[in-house]
């Protein structure tokens, strides 16, 4: 993808859940005072609207204001609608002749052949790299990224504090980098190329799964594309902040 330095509008899809009422992950303390994370919920029913941004900073403003029942997708609906009602697969099958019905599944979304948002998701299993190191990984394999506006964002489970004791329960862990591209339909190919370059630069590894399978890994999750992306702040139970 050609990185975007112009003011061409990029579309993102903002989803708002009606059920469940909360999409963001929940963070609380267990009986021993240790932090536990409850995974994000799957959106079943809700609404979705296309939002256009002309800069990565406008995009940052959107993600900073997301509520706990909201999430973003960086693709757009395959049928071209800008306002949709999200339903379950069964409900969709029953009323699939209605033009504004979609499900949350990837089959109803695609990358547009126009400007869009590309995301790199760094979510380490063990040793956490610092911000500058993570950014330099990208700059090393794609020098153009350094020349365009991009934003760095931490995961919602980073920098969690026990307000009662002052204990820092988590530092910065997961990190995301966002940038605008001129042709979002080229994002899958570009991501694959960057993954290959990471391997060639010595940043690839093999992880053995619980079942014994050998899984190829690079520092970024290269499979995060059209899936529902939860960015809003987690629901925190007292005394978590």
mmCIF file of C-alpha atoms in Angstrom:
data_model
loop_
_atom_site.group_PDB
_atom_site.id
_atom_site.type_symbol
_atom_site.label_atom_id
_atom_site.label_comp_id
_atom_site.label_asym_id
_atom_site.label_seq_id
_atom_site.Cartn_x
_atom_site.Cartn_y
_atom_site.Cartn_z
ATOM 1 C CA UNK A 1 0.000 0.000 0.000
ATOM 2 C CA UNK A 2 1.194 3.514 -0.743
ATOM 3 C CA UNK A 3 1.306 5.365 2.552
ATOM 4 C CA UNK A 4 -1.008 8.346 2.642
ATOM 5 C CA UNK A 5 0.346 11.853 3.154
ATOM 6 C CA UNK A 6 -2.658 13.571 1.584
ATOM 7 C CA UNK A 7 -6.027 14.592 2.987
ATOM 8 C CA UNK A 8 -7.954 11.782 1.288
ATOM 9 C CA UNK A 9 -10.692 10.548 3.600
ATOM 10 C CA UNK A 10 -10.311 7.119 5.178
ATOM 11 C CA UNK A 11 -13.398 5.172 6.217
ATOM 12 C CA UNK A 12 -13.643 3.129 9.413
ATOM 13 C CA UNK A 13 -16.714 1.313 10.640
ATOM 14 C CA UNK A 14 -17.895 2.226 14.128
ATOM 15 C CA UNK A 15 -20.010 -0.443 15.799
ATOM 16 C CA UNK A 16 -22.241 0.067 18.823
ATOM 17 C CA UNK A 17 -23.478 -2.971 20.683
ATOM 18 C CA UNK A 18 -27.030 -3.319 21.979
ATOM 19 C CA UNK A 19 -26.354 -6.846 23.231
ATOM 20 C CA UNK A 20 -24.156 -7.379 25.104
ATOM 21 C CA UNK A 21 -24.152 -3.963 26.746
ATOM 22 C CA UNK A 22 -20.370 -4.038 27.251
ATOM 23 C CA UNK A 23 -17.829 -5.052 24.586
ATOM 24 C CA UNK A 24 -14.585 -3.994 26.253
ATOM 25 C CA UNK A 25 -12.659 -6.382 28.461
ATOM 26 C CA UNK A 26 -13.175 -6.270 32.230
ATOM 27 C CA UNK A 27 -10.330 -5.925 34.714
ATOM 28 C CA UNK A 28 -10.777 -6.764 38.379
ATOM 29 C CA UNK A 29 -8.939 -8.199 41.382
ATOM 30 C CA UNK A 30 -9.316 -11.809 42.472
ATOM 31 C CA UNK A 31 -9.481 -12.966 46.104
ATOM 32 C CA UNK A 32 -5.694 -12.785 46.406
ATOM 33 C CA UNK A 33 -5.485 -9.219 45.127
ATOM 34 C CA UNK A 34 -4.046 -10.236 41.742
ATOM 35 C CA UNK A 35 -5.295 -8.625 38.554
ATOM 36 C CA UNK A 36 -7.449 -10.756 36.280
ATOM 37 C CA UNK A 37 -8.739 -9.924 32.810
ATOM 38 C CA UNK A 38 -12.147 -11.013 31.556
ATOM 39 C CA UNK A 39 -12.068 -11.309 27.742
ATOM 40 C CA UNK A 40 -14.061 -8.979 25.519
ATOM 41 C CA UNK A 41 -17.591 -10.028 24.673
ATOM 42 C CA UNK A 42 -18.790 -10.989 21.190
ATOM 43 C CA UNK A 43 -21.119 -8.456 19.625
ATOM 44 C CA UNK A 44 -24.501 -10.061 18.881
ATOM 45 C CA UNK A 45 -26.813 -7.182 17.982
ATOM 46 C CA UNK A 46 -26.254 -3.484 17.477
ATOM 47 C CA UNK A 47 -25.707 -0.756 14.911
ATOM 48 C CA UNK A 48 -22.806 0.247 12.682
ATOM 49 C CA UNK A 49 -21.930 3.506 10.929
ATOM 50 C CA UNK A 50 -19.144 4.464 8.528
ATOM 51 C CA UNK A 51 -16.977 7.299 9.866
ATOM 52 C CA UNK A 52 -14.617 9.225 7.572
ATOM 53 C CA UNK A 53 -11.373 10.783 8.788
ATOM 54 C CA UNK A 54 -8.952 12.964 6.824
ATOM 55 C CA UNK A 55 -5.944 12.512 9.099
ATOM 56 C CA UNK A 56 -4.560 9.939 11.493
ATOM 57 C CA UNK A 57 -5.103 12.502 14.254
ATOM 58 C CA UNK A 58 -8.839 12.641 13.560
ATOM 59 C CA UNK A 59 -8.769 8.866 13.852
ATOM 60 C CA UNK A 60 -6.991 9.130 17.210
ATOM 61 C CA UNK A 61 -9.772 11.432 18.408
ATOM 62 C CA UNK A 62 -12.375 8.781 17.528
ATOM 63 C CA UNK A 63 -10.639 5.950 19.358
ATOM 64 C CA UNK A 64 -10.007 8.120 22.417
ATOM 65 C CA UNK A 65 -13.761 8.719 22.766
ATOM 66 C CA UNK A 66 -15.063 5.174 22.291
ATOM 67 C CA UNK A 67 -17.465 3.937 24.954
ATOM 68 C CA UNK A 68 -17.360 0.449 26.482
ATOM 69 C CA UNK A 69 -20.097 -0.730 24.089
ATOM 70 C CA UNK A 70 -18.303 0.523 20.979
ATOM 71 C CA UNK A 71 -15.594 -0.886 18.717
ATOM 72 C CA UNK A 72 -14.070 -0.230 15.307
ATOM 73 C CA UNK A 73 -13.553 -2.248 12.151
ATOM 74 C CA UNK A 74 -11.155 -0.972 9.501
ATOM 75 C CA UNK A 75 -13.003 -2.494 6.547
ATOM 76 C CA UNK A 76 -16.355 -1.413 5.093
ATOM 77 C CA UNK A 77 -19.529 -3.409 4.344
ATOM 78 C CA UNK A 78 -19.437 -5.419 1.128
ATOM 79 C CA UNK A 79 -22.844 -4.091 0.062
ATOM 80 C CA UNK A 80 -21.787 -0.448 0.281
ATOM 81 C CA UNK A 81 -24.167 0.634 3.050
ATOM 82 C CA UNK A 82 -23.008 3.288 5.489
ATOM 83 C CA UNK A 83 -25.547 2.650 8.264
ATOM 84 C CA UNK A 84 -26.376 -0.917 9.193
ATOM 85 C CA UNK A 85 -28.148 -3.004 11.760
ATOM 86 C CA UNK A 86 -26.050 -5.849 13.165
ATOM 87 C CA UNK A 87 -27.957 -9.058 13.874
ATOM 88 C CA UNK A 88 -27.187 -12.700 14.596
ATOM 89 C CA UNK A 89 -26.705 -15.115 11.702
ATOM 90 C CA UNK A 90 -30.117 -16.668 12.318
ATOM 91 C CA UNK A 91 -31.827 -13.281 12.239
ATOM 92 C CA UNK A 92 -29.889 -12.350 9.118
ATOM 93 C CA UNK A 93 -30.978 -15.542 7.364
ATOM 94 C CA UNK A 94 -34.587 -14.794 8.290
ATOM 95 C CA UNK A 95 -34.493 -11.225 6.928
ATOM 96 C CA UNK A 96 -31.575 -11.285 4.467
ATOM 97 C CA UNK A 97 -33.687 -9.463 1.861
ATOM 98 C CA UNK A 98 -33.439 -6.308 3.985
ATOM 99 C CA UNK A 99 -30.553 -4.234 2.563
ATOM 100 C CA UNK A 100 -29.257 -2.768 5.825
ATOM 101 C CA UNK A 101 -28.848 -6.048 7.756
ATOM 102 C CA UNK A 102 -25.380 -7.488 8.373
ATOM 103 C CA UNK A 103 -23.703 -9.815 10.872
ATOM 104 C CA UNK A 104 -20.381 -9.157 12.616
ATOM 105 C CA UNK A 105 -18.657 -11.834 10.511
ATOM 106 C CA UNK A 106 -15.892 -10.996 8.055
ATOM 107 C CA UNK A 107 -17.976 -12.144 5.088
ATOM 108 C CA UNK A 108 -19.901 -8.855 5.298
ATOM 109 C CA UNK A 109 -16.784 -6.664 5.195
ATOM 110 C CA UNK A 110 -14.023 -5.888 2.743
ATOM 111 C CA UNK A 111 -11.082 -3.558 2.299
ATOM 112 C CA UNK A 112 -12.102 -0.577 0.147
ATOM 113 C CA UNK A 113 -10.105 0.345 -2.974
ATOM 114 C CA UNK A 114 -9.591 3.782 -1.425
ATOM 115 C CA UNK A 115 -7.863 5.321 1.586
ATOM 116 C CA UNK A 116 -8.003 3.356 4.814
ATOM 117 C CA UNK A 117 -6.408 2.600 8.182
ATOM 118 C CA UNK A 118 -3.657 0.015 8.607
ATOM 119 C CA UNK A 119 -2.906 -1.310 12.086
ATOM 120 C CA UNK A 120 0.061 -3.194 13.501
ATOM 121 C CA UNK A 121 -0.761 -5.091 16.697
ATOM 122 C CA UNK A 122 2.119 -5.908 19.044
ATOM 123 C CA UNK A 123 0.877 -8.269 21.776
ATOM 124 C CA UNK A 124 3.825 -10.115 23.377
ATOM 125 C CA UNK A 125 3.549 -13.426 25.220
ATOM 126 C CA UNK A 126 6.539 -12.855 27.503
ATOM 127 C CA UNK A 127 9.265 -10.196 27.225
ATOM 128 C CA UNK A 128 7.776 -6.786 26.408
ATOM 129 C CA UNK A 129 9.712 -4.488 24.099
ATOM 130 C CA UNK A 130 9.733 -0.752 24.774
ATOM 131 C CA UNK A 131 7.929 1.697 22.495
ATOM 132 C CA UNK A 132 11.023 2.848 20.577
ATOM 133 C CA UNK A 133 12.119 -0.736 19.937
ATOM 134 C CA UNK A 134 8.679 -1.717 18.634
ATOM 135 C CA UNK A 135 8.575 1.292 16.323
ATOM 136 C CA UNK A 136 12.087 0.629 15.051
ATOM 137 C CA UNK A 137 11.093 -2.920 14.143
ATOM 138 C CA UNK A 138 8.616 -1.440 11.680
ATOM 139 C CA UNK A 139 10.979 1.257 10.462
ATOM 140 C CA UNK A 140 13.629 -1.386 9.776
ATOM 141 C CA UNK A 141 11.429 -3.413 7.423
ATOM 142 C CA UNK A 142 9.376 -0.525 5.992
ATOM 143 C CA UNK A 143 11.294 2.746 6.073
ATOM 144 C CA UNK A 144 8.373 4.664 4.528
ATOM 145 C CA UNK A 145 6.373 4.364 7.766
ATOM 146 C CA UNK A 146 8.834 6.670 9.509
ATOM 147 C CA UNK A 147 8.158 9.380 6.915
ATOM 148 C CA UNK A 148 4.371 9.581 7.374
ATOM 149 C CA UNK A 149 2.102 10.487 10.272
ATOM 150 C CA UNK A 150 1.344 7.507 12.483
ATOM 151 C CA UNK A 151 0.205 7.043 16.058
ATOM 152 C CA UNK A 152 1.297 4.691 18.819
ATOM 153 C CA UNK A 153 -1.357 3.404 21.229
ATOM 154 C CA UNK A 154 -1.183 1.137 24.264
ATOM 155 C CA UNK A 155 -3.498 -1.795 24.947
ATOM 156 C CA UNK A 156 -6.434 -1.337 27.300
ATOM 157 C CA UNK A 157 -4.865 -3.616 29.921
ATOM 158 C CA UNK A 158 -1.679 -1.534 30.206
ATOM 159 C CA UNK A 159 -0.798 0.790 33.113
ATOM 160 C CA UNK A 160 -3.365 -0.587 35.561
ATOM 161 C CA UNK A 161 -3.119 0.655 39.168
ATOM 162 C CA UNK A 162 -4.693 -0.497 42.434
ATOM 163 C CA UNK A 163 -6.030 2.825 43.738
ATOM 164 C CA UNK A 164 -6.336 1.463 47.283
ATOM 165 C CA UNK A 165 -2.695 0.428 47.656
ATOM 166 C CA UNK A 166 -1.020 2.425 44.863
ATOM 167 C CA UNK A 167 0.414 -0.783 43.441
ATOM 168 C CA UNK A 168 1.074 -0.822 39.706
ATOM 169 C CA UNK A 169 -0.489 -4.052 38.511
ATOM 170 C CA UNK A 170 0.636 -3.794 34.896
ATOM 171 C CA UNK A 171 3.036 -1.744 32.821
ATOM 172 C CA UNK A 172 2.784 -1.102 29.084
ATOM 173 C CA UNK A 173 2.277 -4.469 27.384
ATOM 174 C CA UNK A 174 0.322 -4.611 24.145
ATOM 175 C CA UNK A 175 0.956 -1.775 21.679
ATOM 176 C CA UNK A 176 -0.610 -0.716 18.387
ATOM 177 C CA UNK A 177 0.609 1.456 15.540
ATOM 178 C CA UNK A 178 -1.899 3.071 13.165
ATOM 179 C CA UNK A 179 -1.305 4.798 9.842
ATOM 180 C CA UNK A 180 -3.284 5.813 6.765
ATOM 181 C CA UNK A 181 -2.793 4.205 3.350
ATOM 182 C CA UNK A 182 -4.047 5.319 -0.060
ATOM 183 C CA UNK A 183 -5.397 1.909 -1.116
ATOM 184 C CA UNK A 184 -6.795 -0.167 1.734
ATOM 185 C CA UNK A 185 -7.508 -3.116 -0.583
ATOM 186 C CA UNK A 186 -3.719 -3.616 -0.712
ATOM 187 C CA UNK A 187 -3.379 -3.969 3.080
ATOM 188 C CA UNK A 188 -3.393 -7.816 3.160
ATOM 189 C CA UNK A 189 -0.627 -8.001 0.531
ATOM 190 C CA UNK A 190 1.411 -5.288 2.267
ATOM 191 C CA UNK A 191 1.040 -7.004 5.641
ATOM 192 C CA UNK A 192 2.257 -10.296 4.154
ATOM 193 C CA UNK A 193 5.274 -8.541 2.630
ATOM 194 C CA UNK A 194 6.151 -6.897 5.942
ATOM 195 C CA UNK A 195 5.815 -10.262 7.689
ATOM 196 C CA UNK A 196 8.279 -11.793 5.208
ATOM 197 C CA UNK A 197 10.695 -8.903 5.737
ATOM 198 C CA UNK A 198 10.505 -9.398 9.517
ATOM 199 C CA UNK A 199 11.535 -13.021 9.021
ATOM 200 C CA UNK A 200 14.387 -12.056 6.700
ATOM 201 C CA UNK A 201 15.585 -9.494 9.251
ATOM 202 C CA UNK A 202 15.746 -12.191 11.938
ATOM 203 C CA UNK A 203 12.611 -11.271 13.882
ATOM 204 C CA UNK A 204 10.644 -14.468 13.192
ATOM 205 C CA UNK A 205 10.282 -17.410 15.564
ATOM 206 C CA UNK A 206 8.521 -20.745 15.964
ATOM 207 C CA UNK A 207 6.115 -21.269 18.878
ATOM 208 C CA UNK A 208 4.977 -24.764 19.838
ATOM 209 C CA UNK A 209 1.262 -24.886 20.661
ATOM 210 C CA UNK A 210 -0.340 -26.971 23.409
ATOM 211 C CA UNK A 211 -1.221 -29.606 20.793
ATOM 212 C CA UNK A 212 2.373 -29.763 19.550
ATOM 213 C CA UNK A 213 1.867 -27.767 16.359
ATOM 214 C CA UNK A 214 4.653 -25.443 15.241
ATOM 215 C CA UNK A 215 3.345 -21.912 14.762
ATOM 216 C CA UNK A 216 5.204 -19.221 12.840
ATOM 217 C CA UNK A 217 5.368 -15.929 14.731
ATOM 218 C CA UNK A 218 6.680 -12.406 14.186
ATOM 219 C CA UNK A 219 6.455 -9.554 16.741
ATOM 220 C CA UNK A 220 3.183 -8.284 15.232
ATOM 221 C CA UNK A 221 -0.089 -10.161 14.836
ATOM 222 C CA UNK A 222 -0.342 -10.221 11.055
ATOM 223 C CA UNK A 223 -3.792 -11.845 11.089
ATOM 224 C CA UNK A 224 -5.654 -8.848 12.541
ATOM 225 C CA UNK A 225 -7.533 -7.407 9.592
ATOM 226 C CA UNK A 226 -11.298 -7.073 9.327
ATOM 227 C CA UNK A 227 -12.067 -8.551 12.726
ATOM 228 C CA UNK A 228 -13.795 -6.512 15.420
ATOM 229 C CA UNK A 229 -11.129 -4.385 17.073
ATOM 230 C CA UNK A 230 -11.791 -3.454 20.702
ATOM 231 C CA UNK A 231 -10.067 -0.214 21.578
ATOM 232 C CA UNK A 232 -12.259 1.320 24.255
ATOM 233 C CA UNK A 233 -11.057 1.453 27.845
ATOM 234 C CA UNK A 234 -11.748 -1.707 29.885
ATOM 235 C CA UNK A 235 -14.438 -1.882 32.534
ATOM 236 C CA UNK A 236 -12.555 -1.550 35.821
ATOM 237 C CA UNK A 237 -13.883 -2.799 39.125
ATOM 238 C CA UNK A 238 -12.955 -0.839 42.274
ATOM 239 C CA UNK A 239 -10.210 -0.309 43.349
ATOM 240 C CA UNK A 240 -8.750 -0.740 39.826
ATOM 241 C CA UNK A 241 -7.923 2.363 37.783
#
